[in-house]
N, CA and C of each residue as an Amber inpcrd file, in Angstrom:
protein
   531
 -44.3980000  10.6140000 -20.0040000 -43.0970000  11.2770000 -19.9600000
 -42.8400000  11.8230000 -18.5560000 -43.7880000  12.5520000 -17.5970000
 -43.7860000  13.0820000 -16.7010000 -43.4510000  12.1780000 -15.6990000
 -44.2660000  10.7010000 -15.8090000 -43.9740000  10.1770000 -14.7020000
 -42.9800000   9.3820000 -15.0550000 -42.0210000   9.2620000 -16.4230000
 -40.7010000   8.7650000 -16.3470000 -39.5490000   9.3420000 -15.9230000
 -40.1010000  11.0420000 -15.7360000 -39.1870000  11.5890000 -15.3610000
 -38.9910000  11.5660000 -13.4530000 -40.1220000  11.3220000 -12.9830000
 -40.6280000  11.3750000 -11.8170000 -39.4680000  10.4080000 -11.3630000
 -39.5520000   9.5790000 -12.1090000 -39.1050000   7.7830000 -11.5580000
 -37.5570000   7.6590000 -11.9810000 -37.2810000   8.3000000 -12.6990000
 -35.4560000   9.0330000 -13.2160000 -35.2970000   9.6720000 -11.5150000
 -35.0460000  10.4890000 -11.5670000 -35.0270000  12.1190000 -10.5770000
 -35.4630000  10.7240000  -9.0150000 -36.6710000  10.1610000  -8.9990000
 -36.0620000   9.1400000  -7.2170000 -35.1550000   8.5230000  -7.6610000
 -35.2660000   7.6340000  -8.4060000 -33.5710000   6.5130000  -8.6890000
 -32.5530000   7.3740000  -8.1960000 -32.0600000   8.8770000  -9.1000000
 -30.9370000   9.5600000  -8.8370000 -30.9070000   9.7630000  -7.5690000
 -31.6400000  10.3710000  -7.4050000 -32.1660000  11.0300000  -5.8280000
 -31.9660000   9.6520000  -4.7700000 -32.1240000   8.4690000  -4.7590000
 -31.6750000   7.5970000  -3.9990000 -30.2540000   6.7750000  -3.9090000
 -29.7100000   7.2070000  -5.0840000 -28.4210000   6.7450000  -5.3760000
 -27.7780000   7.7470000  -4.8700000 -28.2640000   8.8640000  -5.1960000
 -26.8290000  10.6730000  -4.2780000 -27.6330000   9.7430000  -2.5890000
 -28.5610000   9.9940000  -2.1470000 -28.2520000   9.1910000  -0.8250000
 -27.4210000   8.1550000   0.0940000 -27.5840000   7.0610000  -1.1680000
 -26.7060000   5.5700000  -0.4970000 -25.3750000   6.4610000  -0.7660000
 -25.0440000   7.0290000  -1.8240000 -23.7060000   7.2400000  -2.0080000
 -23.1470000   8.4300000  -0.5100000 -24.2500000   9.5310000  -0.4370000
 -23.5180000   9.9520000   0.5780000 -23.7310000   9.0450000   2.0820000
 -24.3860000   8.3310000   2.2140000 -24.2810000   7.6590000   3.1220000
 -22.8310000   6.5550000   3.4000000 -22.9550000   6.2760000   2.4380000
 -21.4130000   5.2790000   2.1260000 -20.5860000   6.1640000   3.0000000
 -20.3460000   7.6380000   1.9340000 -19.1220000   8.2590000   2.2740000
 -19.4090000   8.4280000   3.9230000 -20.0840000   8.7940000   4.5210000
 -20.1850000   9.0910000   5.7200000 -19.4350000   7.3760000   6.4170000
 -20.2220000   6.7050000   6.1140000 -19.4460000   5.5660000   6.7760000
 -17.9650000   5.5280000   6.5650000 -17.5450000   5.3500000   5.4550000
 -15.9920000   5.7660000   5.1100000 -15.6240000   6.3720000   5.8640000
 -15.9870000   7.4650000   5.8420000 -15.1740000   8.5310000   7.2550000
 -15.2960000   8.0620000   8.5610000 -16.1150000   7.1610000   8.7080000
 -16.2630000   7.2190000  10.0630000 -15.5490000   5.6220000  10.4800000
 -15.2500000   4.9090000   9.6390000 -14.5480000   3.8770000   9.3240000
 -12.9690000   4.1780000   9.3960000 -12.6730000   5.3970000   8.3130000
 -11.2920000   5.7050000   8.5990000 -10.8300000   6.4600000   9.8390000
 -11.7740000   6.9480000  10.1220000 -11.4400000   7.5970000  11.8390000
 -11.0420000   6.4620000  12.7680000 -11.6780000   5.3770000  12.5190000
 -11.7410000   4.2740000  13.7590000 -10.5230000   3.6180000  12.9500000
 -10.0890000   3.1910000  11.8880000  -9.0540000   2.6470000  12.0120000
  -7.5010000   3.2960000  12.1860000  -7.7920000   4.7990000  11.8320000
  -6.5680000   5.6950000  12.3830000  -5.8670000   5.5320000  13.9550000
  -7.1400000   5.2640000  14.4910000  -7.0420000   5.3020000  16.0780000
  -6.8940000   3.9030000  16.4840000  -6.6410000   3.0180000  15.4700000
  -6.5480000   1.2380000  15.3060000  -7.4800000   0.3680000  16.4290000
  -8.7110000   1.0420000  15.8580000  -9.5540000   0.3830000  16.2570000
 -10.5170000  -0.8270000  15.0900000  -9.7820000  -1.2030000  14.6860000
  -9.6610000  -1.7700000  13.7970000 -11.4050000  -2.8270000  13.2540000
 -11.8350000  -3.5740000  14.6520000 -12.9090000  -4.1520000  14.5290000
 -14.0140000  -2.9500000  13.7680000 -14.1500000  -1.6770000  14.4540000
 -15.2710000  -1.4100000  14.0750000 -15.0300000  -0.2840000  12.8920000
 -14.4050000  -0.1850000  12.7380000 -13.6860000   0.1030000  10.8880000
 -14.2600000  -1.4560000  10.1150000 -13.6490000  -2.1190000  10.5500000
 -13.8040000  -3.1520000   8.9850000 -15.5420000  -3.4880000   9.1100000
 -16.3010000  -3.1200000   9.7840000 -17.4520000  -3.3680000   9.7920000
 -17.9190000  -1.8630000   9.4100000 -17.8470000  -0.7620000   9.5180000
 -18.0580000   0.4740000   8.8440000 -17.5360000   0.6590000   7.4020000
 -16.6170000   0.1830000   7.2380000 -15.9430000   0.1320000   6.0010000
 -16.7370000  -0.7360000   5.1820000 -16.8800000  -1.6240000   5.4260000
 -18.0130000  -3.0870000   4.7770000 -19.3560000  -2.3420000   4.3460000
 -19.8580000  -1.8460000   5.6560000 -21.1470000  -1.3770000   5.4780000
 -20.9030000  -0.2560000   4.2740000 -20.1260000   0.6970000   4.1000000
 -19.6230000   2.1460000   3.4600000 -20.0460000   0.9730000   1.9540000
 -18.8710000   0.1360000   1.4260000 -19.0740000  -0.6170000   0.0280000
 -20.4940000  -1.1790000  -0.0640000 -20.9270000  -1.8210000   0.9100000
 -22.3300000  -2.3100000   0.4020000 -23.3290000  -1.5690000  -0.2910000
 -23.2170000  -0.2850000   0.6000000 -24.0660000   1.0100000  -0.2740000
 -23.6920000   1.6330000  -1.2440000 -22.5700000   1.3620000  -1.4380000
 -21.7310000   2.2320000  -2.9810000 -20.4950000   1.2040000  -2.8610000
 -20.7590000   0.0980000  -3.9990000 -19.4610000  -0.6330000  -4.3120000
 -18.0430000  -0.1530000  -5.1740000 -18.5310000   1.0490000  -5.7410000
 -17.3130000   1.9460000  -6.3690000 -16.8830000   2.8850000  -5.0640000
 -16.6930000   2.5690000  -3.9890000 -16.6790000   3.9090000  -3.1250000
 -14.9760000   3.3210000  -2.9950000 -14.0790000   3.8400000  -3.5700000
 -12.6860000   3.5310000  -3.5110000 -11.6930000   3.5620000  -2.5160000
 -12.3240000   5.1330000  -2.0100000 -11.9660000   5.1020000  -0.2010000
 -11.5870000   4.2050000   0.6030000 -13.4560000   3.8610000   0.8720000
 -13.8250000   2.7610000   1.4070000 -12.9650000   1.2990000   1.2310000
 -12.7360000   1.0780000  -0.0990000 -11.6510000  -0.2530000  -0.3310000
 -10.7080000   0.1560000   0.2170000  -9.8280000   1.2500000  -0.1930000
  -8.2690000   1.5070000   0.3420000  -8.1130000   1.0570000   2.2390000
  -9.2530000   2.1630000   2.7110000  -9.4510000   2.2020000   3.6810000
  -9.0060000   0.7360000   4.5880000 -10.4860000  -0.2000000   3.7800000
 -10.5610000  -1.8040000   4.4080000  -9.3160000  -2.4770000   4.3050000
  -8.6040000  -2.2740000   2.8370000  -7.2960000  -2.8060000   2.8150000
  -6.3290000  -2.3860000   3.5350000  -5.9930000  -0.8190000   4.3860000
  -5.5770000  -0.7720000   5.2500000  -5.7310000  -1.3930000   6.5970000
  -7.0130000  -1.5790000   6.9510000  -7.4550000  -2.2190000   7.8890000
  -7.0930000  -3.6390000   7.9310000  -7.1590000  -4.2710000   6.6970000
  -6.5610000  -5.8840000   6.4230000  -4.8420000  -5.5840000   6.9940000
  -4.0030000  -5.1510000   6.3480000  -2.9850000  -5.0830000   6.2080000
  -2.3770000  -4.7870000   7.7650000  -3.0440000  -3.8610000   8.6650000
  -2.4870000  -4.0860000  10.1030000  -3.5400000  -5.0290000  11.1200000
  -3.8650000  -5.6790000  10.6540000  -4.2690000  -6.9730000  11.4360000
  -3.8800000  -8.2060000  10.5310000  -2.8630000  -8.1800000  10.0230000
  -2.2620000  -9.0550000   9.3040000  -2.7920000  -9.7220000   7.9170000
  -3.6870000  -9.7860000   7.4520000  -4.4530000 -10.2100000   6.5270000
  -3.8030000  -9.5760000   5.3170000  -2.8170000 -10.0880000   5.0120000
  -2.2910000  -9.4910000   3.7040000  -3.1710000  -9.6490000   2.3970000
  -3.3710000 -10.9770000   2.1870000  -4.3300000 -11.1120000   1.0510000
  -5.7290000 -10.5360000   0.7780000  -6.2690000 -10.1450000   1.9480000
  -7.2700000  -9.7580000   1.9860000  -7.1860000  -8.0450000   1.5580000
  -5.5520000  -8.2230000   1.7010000  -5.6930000  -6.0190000   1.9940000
  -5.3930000  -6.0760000   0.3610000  -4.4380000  -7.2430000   0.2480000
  -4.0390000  -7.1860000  -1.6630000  -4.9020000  -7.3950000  -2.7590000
  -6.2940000  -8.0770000  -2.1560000  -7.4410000  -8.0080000  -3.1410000
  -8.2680000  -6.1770000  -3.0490000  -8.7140000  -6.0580000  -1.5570000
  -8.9580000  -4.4020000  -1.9670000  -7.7280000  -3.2900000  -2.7940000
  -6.5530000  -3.3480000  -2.2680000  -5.4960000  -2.7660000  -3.1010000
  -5.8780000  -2.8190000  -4.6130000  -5.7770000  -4.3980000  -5.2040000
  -5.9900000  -4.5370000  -6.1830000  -7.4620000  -3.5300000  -7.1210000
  -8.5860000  -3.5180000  -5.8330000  -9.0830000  -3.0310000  -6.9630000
  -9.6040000  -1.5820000  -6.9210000  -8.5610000  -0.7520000  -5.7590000
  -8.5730000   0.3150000  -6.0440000  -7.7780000   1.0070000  -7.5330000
  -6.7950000  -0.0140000  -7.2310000  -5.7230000  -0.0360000  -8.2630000
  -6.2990000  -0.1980000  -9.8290000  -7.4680000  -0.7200000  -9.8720000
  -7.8760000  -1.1620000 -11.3450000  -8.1800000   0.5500000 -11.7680000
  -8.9500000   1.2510000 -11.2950000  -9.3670000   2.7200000 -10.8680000
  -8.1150000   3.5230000 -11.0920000  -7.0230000   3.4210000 -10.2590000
  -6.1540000   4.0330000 -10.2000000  -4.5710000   3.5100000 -10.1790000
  -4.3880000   3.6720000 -11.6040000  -3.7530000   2.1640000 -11.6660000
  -2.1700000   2.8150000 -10.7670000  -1.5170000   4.0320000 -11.0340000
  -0.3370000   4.8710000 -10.8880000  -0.7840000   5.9990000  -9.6800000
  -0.7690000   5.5270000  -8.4230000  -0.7180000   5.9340000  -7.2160000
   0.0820000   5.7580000  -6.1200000   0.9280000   6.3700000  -6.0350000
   1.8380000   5.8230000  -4.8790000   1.3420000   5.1320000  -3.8020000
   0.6110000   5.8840000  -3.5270000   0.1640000   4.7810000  -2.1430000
  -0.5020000   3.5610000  -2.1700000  -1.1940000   3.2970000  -3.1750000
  -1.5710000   1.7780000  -3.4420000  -0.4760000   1.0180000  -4.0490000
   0.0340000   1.5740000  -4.4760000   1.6240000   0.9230000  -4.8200000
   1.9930000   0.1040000  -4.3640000   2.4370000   1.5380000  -3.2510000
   3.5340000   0.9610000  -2.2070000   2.8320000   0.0730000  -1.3250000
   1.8820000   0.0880000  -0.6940000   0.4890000  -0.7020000   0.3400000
   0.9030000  -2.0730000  -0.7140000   0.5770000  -1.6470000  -1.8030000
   0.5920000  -3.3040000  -2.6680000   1.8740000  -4.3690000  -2.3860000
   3.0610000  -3.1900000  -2.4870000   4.6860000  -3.8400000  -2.3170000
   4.5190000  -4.2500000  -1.1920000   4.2270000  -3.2970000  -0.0300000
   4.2470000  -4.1210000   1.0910000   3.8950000  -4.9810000   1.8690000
   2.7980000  -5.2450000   0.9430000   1.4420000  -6.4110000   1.5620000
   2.3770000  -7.8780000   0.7890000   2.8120000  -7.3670000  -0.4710000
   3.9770000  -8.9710000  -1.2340000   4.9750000  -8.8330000  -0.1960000
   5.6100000  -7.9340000   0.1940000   6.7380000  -8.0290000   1.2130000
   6.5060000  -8.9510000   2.3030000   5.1970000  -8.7030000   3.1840000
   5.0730000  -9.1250000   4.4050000   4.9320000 -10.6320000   3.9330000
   4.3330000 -10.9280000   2.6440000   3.6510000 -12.6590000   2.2840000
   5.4940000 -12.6450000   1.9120000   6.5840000 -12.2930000   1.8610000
   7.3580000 -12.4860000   1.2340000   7.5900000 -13.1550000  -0.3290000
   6.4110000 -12.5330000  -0.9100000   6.2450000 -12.3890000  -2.4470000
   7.5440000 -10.8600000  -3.1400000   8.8390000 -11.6510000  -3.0020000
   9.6280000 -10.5890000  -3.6730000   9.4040000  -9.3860000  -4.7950000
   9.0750000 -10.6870000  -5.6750000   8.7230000 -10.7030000  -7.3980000
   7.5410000  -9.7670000  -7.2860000   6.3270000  -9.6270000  -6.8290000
   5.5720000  -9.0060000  -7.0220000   6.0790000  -7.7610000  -5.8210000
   5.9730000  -7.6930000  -5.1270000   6.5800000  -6.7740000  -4.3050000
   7.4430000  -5.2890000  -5.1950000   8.4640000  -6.1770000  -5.5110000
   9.6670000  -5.4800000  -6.5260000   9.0720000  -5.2480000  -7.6050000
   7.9290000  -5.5090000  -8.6100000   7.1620000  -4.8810000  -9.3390000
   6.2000000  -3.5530000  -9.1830000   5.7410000  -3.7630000  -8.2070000
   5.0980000  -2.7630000  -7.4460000   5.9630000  -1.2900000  -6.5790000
   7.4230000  -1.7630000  -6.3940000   8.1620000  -1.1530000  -6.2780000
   8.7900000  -0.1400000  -6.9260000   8.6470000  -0.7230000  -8.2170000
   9.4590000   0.0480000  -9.2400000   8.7830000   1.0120000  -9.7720000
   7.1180000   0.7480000  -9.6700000   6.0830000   1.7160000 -10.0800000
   6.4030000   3.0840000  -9.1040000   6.1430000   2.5970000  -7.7950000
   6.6700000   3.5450000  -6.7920000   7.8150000   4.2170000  -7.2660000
   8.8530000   4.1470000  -7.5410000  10.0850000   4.3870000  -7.4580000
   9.9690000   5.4270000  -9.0400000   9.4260000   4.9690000  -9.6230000
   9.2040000   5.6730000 -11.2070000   8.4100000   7.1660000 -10.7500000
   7.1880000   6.9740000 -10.1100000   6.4670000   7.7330000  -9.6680000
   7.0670000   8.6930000  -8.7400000   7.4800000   8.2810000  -7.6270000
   8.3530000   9.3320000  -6.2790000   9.5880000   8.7330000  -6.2400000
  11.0230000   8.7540000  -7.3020000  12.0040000   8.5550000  -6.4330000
  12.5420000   8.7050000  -5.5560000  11.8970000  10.0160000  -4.5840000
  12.8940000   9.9900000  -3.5060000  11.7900000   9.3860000  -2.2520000
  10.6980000   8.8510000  -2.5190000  10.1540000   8.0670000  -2.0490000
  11.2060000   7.3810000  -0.4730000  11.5480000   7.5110000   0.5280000
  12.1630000   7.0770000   1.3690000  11.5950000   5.7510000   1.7340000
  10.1640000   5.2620000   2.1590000  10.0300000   4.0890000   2.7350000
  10.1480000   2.8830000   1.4410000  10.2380000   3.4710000   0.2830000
  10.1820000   2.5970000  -0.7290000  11.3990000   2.1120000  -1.6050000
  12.6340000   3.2940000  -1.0390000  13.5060000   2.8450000  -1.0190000
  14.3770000   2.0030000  -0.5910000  13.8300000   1.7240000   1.2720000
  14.3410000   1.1820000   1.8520000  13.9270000  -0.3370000   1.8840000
  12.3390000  -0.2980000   1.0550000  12.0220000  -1.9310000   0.7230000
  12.6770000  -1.9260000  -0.0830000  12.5200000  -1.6330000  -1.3500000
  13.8740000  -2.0320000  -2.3670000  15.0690000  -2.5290000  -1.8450000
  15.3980000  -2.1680000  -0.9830000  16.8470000  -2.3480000  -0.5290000
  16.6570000  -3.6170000  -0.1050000  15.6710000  -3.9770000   0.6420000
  15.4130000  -5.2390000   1.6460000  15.2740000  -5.7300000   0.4280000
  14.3460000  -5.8710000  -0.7120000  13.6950000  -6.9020000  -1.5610000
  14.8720000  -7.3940000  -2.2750000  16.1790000  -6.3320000  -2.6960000
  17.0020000  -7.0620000  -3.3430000  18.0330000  -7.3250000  -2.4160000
  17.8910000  -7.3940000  -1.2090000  18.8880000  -7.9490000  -0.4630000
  17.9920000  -9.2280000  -0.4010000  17.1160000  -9.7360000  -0.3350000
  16.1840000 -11.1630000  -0.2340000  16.5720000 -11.8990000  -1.2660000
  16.2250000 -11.1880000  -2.3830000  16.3650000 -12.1020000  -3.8420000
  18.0740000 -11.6190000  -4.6190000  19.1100000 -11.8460000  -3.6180000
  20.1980000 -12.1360000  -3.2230000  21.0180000 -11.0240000  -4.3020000
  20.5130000  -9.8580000  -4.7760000  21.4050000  -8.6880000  -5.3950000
  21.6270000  -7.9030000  -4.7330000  22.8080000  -8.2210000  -3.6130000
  23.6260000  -7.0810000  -3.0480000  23.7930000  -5.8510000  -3.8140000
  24.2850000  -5.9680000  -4.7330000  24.4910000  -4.5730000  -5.2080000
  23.7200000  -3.5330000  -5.3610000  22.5520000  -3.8310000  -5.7950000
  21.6230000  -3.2100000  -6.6210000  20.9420000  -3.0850000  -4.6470000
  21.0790000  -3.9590000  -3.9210000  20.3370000  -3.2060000  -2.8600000
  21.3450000  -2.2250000  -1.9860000  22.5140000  -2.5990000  -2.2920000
  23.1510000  -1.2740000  -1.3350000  22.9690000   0.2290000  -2.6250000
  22.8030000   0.1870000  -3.8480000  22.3430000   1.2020000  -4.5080000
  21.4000000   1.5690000  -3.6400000  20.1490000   0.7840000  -3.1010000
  19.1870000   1.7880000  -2.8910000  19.1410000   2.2680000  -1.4300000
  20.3690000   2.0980000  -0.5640000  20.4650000   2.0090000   0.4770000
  21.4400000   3.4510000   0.7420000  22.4990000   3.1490000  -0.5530000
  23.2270000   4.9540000  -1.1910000  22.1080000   5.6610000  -1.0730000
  20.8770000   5.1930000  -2.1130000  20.2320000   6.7090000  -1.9000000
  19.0030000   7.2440000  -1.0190000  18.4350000   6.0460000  -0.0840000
  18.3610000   6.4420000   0.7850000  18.8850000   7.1080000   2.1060000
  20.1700000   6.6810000   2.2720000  21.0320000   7.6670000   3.2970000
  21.7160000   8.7570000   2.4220000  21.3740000   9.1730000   1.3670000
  21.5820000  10.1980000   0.6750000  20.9090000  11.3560000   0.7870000
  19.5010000  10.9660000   1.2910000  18.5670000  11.5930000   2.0720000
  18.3290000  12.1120000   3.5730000  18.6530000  10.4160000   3.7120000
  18.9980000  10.3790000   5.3960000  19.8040000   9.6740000   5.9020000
  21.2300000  10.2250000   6.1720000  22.2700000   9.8230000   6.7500000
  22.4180000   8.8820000   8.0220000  21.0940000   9.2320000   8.6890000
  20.9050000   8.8540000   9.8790000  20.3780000   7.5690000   9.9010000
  19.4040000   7.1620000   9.2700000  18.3950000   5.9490000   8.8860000
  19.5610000   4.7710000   9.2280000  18.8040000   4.5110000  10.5920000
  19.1310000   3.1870000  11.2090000  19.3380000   1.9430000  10.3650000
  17.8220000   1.6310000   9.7460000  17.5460000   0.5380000   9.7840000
  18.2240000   0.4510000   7.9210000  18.9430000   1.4410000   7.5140000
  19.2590000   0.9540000   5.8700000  20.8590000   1.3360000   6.6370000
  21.5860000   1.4740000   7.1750000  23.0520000   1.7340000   7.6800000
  23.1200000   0.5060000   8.2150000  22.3590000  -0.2830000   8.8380000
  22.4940000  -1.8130000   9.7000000  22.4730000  -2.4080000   7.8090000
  21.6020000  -2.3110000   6.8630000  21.6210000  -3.0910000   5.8290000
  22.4860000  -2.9120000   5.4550000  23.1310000  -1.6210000   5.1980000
  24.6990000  -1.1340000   4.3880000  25.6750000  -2.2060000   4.7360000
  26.0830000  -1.9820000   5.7670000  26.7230000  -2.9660000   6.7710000
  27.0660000  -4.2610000   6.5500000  25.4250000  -5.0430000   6.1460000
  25.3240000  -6.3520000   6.0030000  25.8410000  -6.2070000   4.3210000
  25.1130000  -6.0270000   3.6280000  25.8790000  -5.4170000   1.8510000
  27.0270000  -6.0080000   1.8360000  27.6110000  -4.3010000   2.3380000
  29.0930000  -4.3250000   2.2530000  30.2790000  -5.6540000   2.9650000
  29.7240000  -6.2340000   3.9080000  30.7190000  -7.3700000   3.6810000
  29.8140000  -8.5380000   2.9530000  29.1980000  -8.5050000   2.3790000
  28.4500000  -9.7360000   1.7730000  29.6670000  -9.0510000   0.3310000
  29.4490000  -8.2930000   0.0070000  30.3070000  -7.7670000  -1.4770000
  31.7300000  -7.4950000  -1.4590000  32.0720000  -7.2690000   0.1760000
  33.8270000  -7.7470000   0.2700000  33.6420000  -9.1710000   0.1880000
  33.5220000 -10.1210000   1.1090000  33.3310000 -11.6350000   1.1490000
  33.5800000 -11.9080000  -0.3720000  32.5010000 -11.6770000  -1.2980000
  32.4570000 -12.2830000  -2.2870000  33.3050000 -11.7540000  -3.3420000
  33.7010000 -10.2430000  -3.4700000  35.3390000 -10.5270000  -4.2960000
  35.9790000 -10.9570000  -3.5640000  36.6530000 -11.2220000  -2.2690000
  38.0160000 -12.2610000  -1.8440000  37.6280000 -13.4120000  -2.2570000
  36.4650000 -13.9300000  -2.6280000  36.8030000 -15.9250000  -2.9690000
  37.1120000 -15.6220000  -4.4750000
Protein backbone atom coordinates (compact mmCIF):
# COMPACT_ATOMS: atom_id res chain seq x y z
CA UNK A 1 0.00 0.00 0.00
CA UNK A 2 2.80 2.34 1.02
CA UNK A 3 4.71 1.94 -1.92
CA UNK A 4 1.50 2.40 -4.13
CA UNK A 5 1.07 5.35 -2.60
CA UNK A 6 4.74 6.37 -3.07
CA UNK A 7 4.28 5.72 -6.90
CA UNK A 8 0.60 7.74 -6.97
CA UNK A 9 2.11 11.08 -5.17
CA UNK A 10 5.61 10.88 -8.16
CA UNK A 11 3.13 10.34 -11.13
CA UNK A 12 1.11 13.46 -9.59
CA UNK A 13 4.08 15.14 -8.56
CA UNK A 14 5.48 14.82 -12.21
CA UNK A 15 2.44 15.70 -14.00
CA UNK A 16 1.95 19.32 -11.58
CA UNK A 17 5.64 19.66 -13.13
CA UNK A 18 5.23 19.06 -17.01
CA UNK A 19 2.04 20.95 -16.47
CA UNK A 20 3.69 23.92 -14.87
CA UNK A 21 6.33 23.76 -17.18
CA UNK A 22 3.96 23.86 -20.22
CA UNK A 23 2.38 26.91 -18.67
CA UNK A 24 5.65 28.63 -18.38
CA UNK A 25 6.30 27.97 -22.02
CA UNK A 26 2.82 29.34 -22.91
CA UNK A 27 3.73 32.48 -21.42
CA UNK A 28 6.70 32.76 -22.81
CA UNK A 29 5.33 31.78 -26.25
CA UNK A 30 2.57 34.37 -25.89
CA UNK A 31 5.01 37.09 -25.02
CA UNK A 32 6.96 36.37 -28.25
CA UNK A 33 4.06 36.28 -30.37
CA UNK A 34 2.53 39.62 -28.91
CA UNK A 35 5.72 41.26 -29.99
CA UNK A 36 5.15 39.12 -33.52
CA UNK A 37 7.85 37.30 -33.21
CA UNK A 38 6.20 34.74 -34.39
CA UNK A 39 9.00 31.88 -35.23
CA UNK A 40 9.91 31.45 -31.73
CA UNK A 41 6.32 31.38 -30.28
CA UNK A 42 5.19 28.58 -32.56
CA UNK A 43 8.13 26.59 -31.38
CA UNK A 44 7.45 27.55 -27.55
CA UNK A 45 3.95 27.10 -28.03
CA UNK A 46 4.58 23.45 -29.60
CA UNK A 47 6.95 22.68 -26.95
CA UNK A 48 4.13 24.24 -24.05
CA UNK A 49 1.37 21.24 -25.79
CA UNK A 50 3.84 18.51 -25.95
CA UNK A 51 4.13 18.64 -22.15
CA UNK A 52 0.47 19.19 -21.41
CA UNK A 53 -1.75 18.46 -24.52
CA UNK A 54 -4.91 19.94 -22.69
CA UNK A 55 -2.96 23.20 -22.10
CA UNK A 56 -5.74 25.37 -24.06
CA UNK A 57 -3.76 28.54 -23.86
CA UNK A 58 -1.15 27.11 -25.49
CA UNK A 59 -3.61 26.01 -28.59
CA UNK A 60 -5.36 29.46 -28.70
CA UNK A 61 -2.09 30.98 -28.45
CA UNK A 62 -0.50 28.70 -31.62
CA UNK A 63 -3.70 29.39 -33.49
CA UNK A 64 -3.06 32.92 -33.10
CA UNK A 65 0.28 32.52 -34.21
CA UNK A 66 -1.11 30.43 -37.39
CA UNK A 67 -3.59 33.02 -38.19
CA UNK A 68 -0.97 36.09 -38.54
CA UNK A 69 1.42 34.28 -40.61
CA UNK A 70 -1.31 33.31 -42.73
CA UNK A 71 -1.99 29.71 -42.07
CA UNK A 72 -5.59 29.83 -41.66
CA UNK A 73 -6.22 26.17 -41.50
CA UNK A 74 -3.77 25.48 -39.30
CA UNK A 75 -5.07 28.36 -36.75
CA UNK A 76 -8.84 26.73 -37.53
CA UNK A 77 -7.77 23.27 -36.39
CA UNK A 78 -6.22 24.75 -32.92
CA UNK A 79 -9.41 27.14 -32.71
CA UNK A 80 -11.33 24.16 -33.24
CA UNK A 81 -10.12 22.45 -30.40
CA UNK A 82 -10.01 24.97 -27.96
CA UNK A 83 -13.49 25.36 -28.93
CA UNK A 84 -14.42 21.62 -28.18
CA UNK A 85 -13.44 22.85 -24.30
CA UNK A 86 -15.06 25.97 -24.73
CA UNK A 87 -17.54 25.75 -27.00
CA UNK A 88 -19.31 29.75 -26.34
CA UNK A 89 -16.32 32.16 -26.20
CA UNK A 90 -16.11 35.11 -28.00
CA UNK A 91 -12.86 35.10 -28.88
CA UNK A 92 -12.52 31.74 -30.39
CA UNK A 93 -15.52 32.58 -32.16
CA UNK A 94 -14.70 35.35 -33.62
CA UNK A 95 -10.68 34.03 -34.40
CA UNK A 96 -12.85 31.07 -35.92
CA UNK A 97 -15.11 33.65 -38.24
CA UNK A 98 -12.17 35.21 -39.17
CA UNK A 99 -9.85 32.53 -40.06
CA UNK A 100 -13.39 31.28 -42.65
CA UNK A 101 -13.31 34.95 -43.65
CA UNK A 102 -9.71 35.18 -44.70
CA UNK A 103 -10.15 31.28 -46.60
CA UNK A 104 -13.31 33.16 -47.78
CA UNK A 105 -15.47 30.35 -46.27
CA UNK A 106 -18.69 32.72 -45.86
CA UNK A 107 -20.99 29.92 -44.61
CA UNK A 108 -18.87 28.94 -41.88
CA UNK A 109 -17.59 32.27 -41.08
CA UNK A 110 -21.35 33.62 -40.73
CA UNK A 111 -22.00 30.67 -38.41
CA UNK A 112 -19.42 31.48 -36.17
CA UNK A 113 -20.58 34.94 -36.40
CA UNK A 114 -23.79 34.65 -35.16
CA UNK A 115 -22.46 32.81 -32.05
CA UNK A 116 -20.44 36.00 -31.56
CA UNK A 117 -23.17 38.24 -32.14
CA UNK A 118 -25.62 36.13 -29.69
CA UNK A 119 -22.89 36.28 -27.12
CA UNK A 120 -21.59 40.25 -27.42
CA UNK A 121 -23.93 42.14 -29.63
CA UNK A 122 -22.35 45.12 -29.52
CA UNK A 123 -19.34 43.24 -30.38
CA UNK A 124 -17.88 46.03 -32.98
CA UNK A 125 -15.23 43.97 -34.99
CA UNK A 126 -17.88 41.32 -35.46
CA UNK A 127 -20.21 43.42 -36.60
CA UNK A 128 -18.37 44.80 -39.14
CA UNK A 129 -17.53 41.11 -40.54
CA UNK A 130 -21.07 40.46 -40.63
CA UNK A 131 -21.49 43.30 -42.66
CA UNK A 132 -18.67 42.20 -45.10
CA UNK A 133 -19.92 38.40 -44.97
CA UNK A 134 -23.37 39.43 -46.08
CA UNK A 135 -22.25 41.88 -48.40
CA UNK A 136 -20.10 38.67 -50.07
CA UNK A 137 -22.93 36.23 -50.04
CA UNK A 138 -24.85 39.05 -51.88
CA UNK A 139 -27.58 40.28 -48.86
CA UNK A 140 -27.30 43.88 -49.04
CA UNK A 141 -29.73 44.43 -46.69
CA UNK A 142 -29.13 42.43 -43.91
CA UNK A 143 -25.41 43.78 -44.31
CA UNK A 144 -26.17 47.44 -44.25
CA UNK A 145 -28.32 46.30 -40.95
CA UNK A 146 -25.14 45.49 -39.49
CA UNK A 147 -23.35 48.38 -40.72
CA UNK A 148 -26.63 50.66 -38.94
CA UNK A 149 -25.44 49.18 -35.94
CA UNK A 150 -22.17 49.39 -36.05
CA UNK A 151 -22.01 53.18 -36.79
CA UNK A 152 -24.59 53.27 -34.17
CA UNK A 153 -21.74 52.82 -32.02
CA UNK A 154 -19.34 54.43 -34.11
CA UNK A 155 -20.30 57.05 -36.35
CA UNK A 156 -16.94 57.50 -37.40
CA UNK A 157 -15.88 53.87 -38.57
CA UNK A 158 -14.32 54.32 -41.88
CA UNK A 159 -14.20 51.16 -43.12
CA UNK A 160 -18.34 50.20 -42.49
CA UNK A 161 -19.39 54.09 -43.92
CA UNK A 162 -17.17 53.14 -47.26
CA UNK A 163 -19.51 49.70 -47.00
CA UNK A 164 -22.73 51.83 -46.27
CA UNK A 165 -22.00 53.61 -49.34
CA UNK A 166 -21.43 50.58 -51.46
CA UNK A 167 -25.07 49.00 -49.83
CA UNK A 168 -26.87 51.85 -50.38
CA UNK A 169 -26.53 52.22 -54.08
CA UNK A 170 -26.38 48.48 -54.65
CA UNK A 171 -30.23 48.77 -52.92
CA UNK A 172 -31.09 52.07 -54.87
CA UNK A 173 -29.77 50.33 -58.24
CA UNK A 174 -31.82 47.45 -57.54
CA UNK A 175 -35.33 49.02 -56.75
CA UNK A 176 -34.97 51.32 -60.04
CA UNK A 177 -34.77 48.07 -62.39
Amino acid sequence: VTVLVVLISAASLSETIRNYRSDLLMKKGYDAAIRNKFEPAYHLLNKAIVLNEKNLPAHYQLGYVHFNTGKYPEALEEYKLVKKWVPYYRNINFNMAYSYYRRRDWKNALNELEIVHKIHPQYKPALLLLAYCHYYTYQPKKALQFCNQLLDYNNRNEKALVLKTKLETILSNHTRS
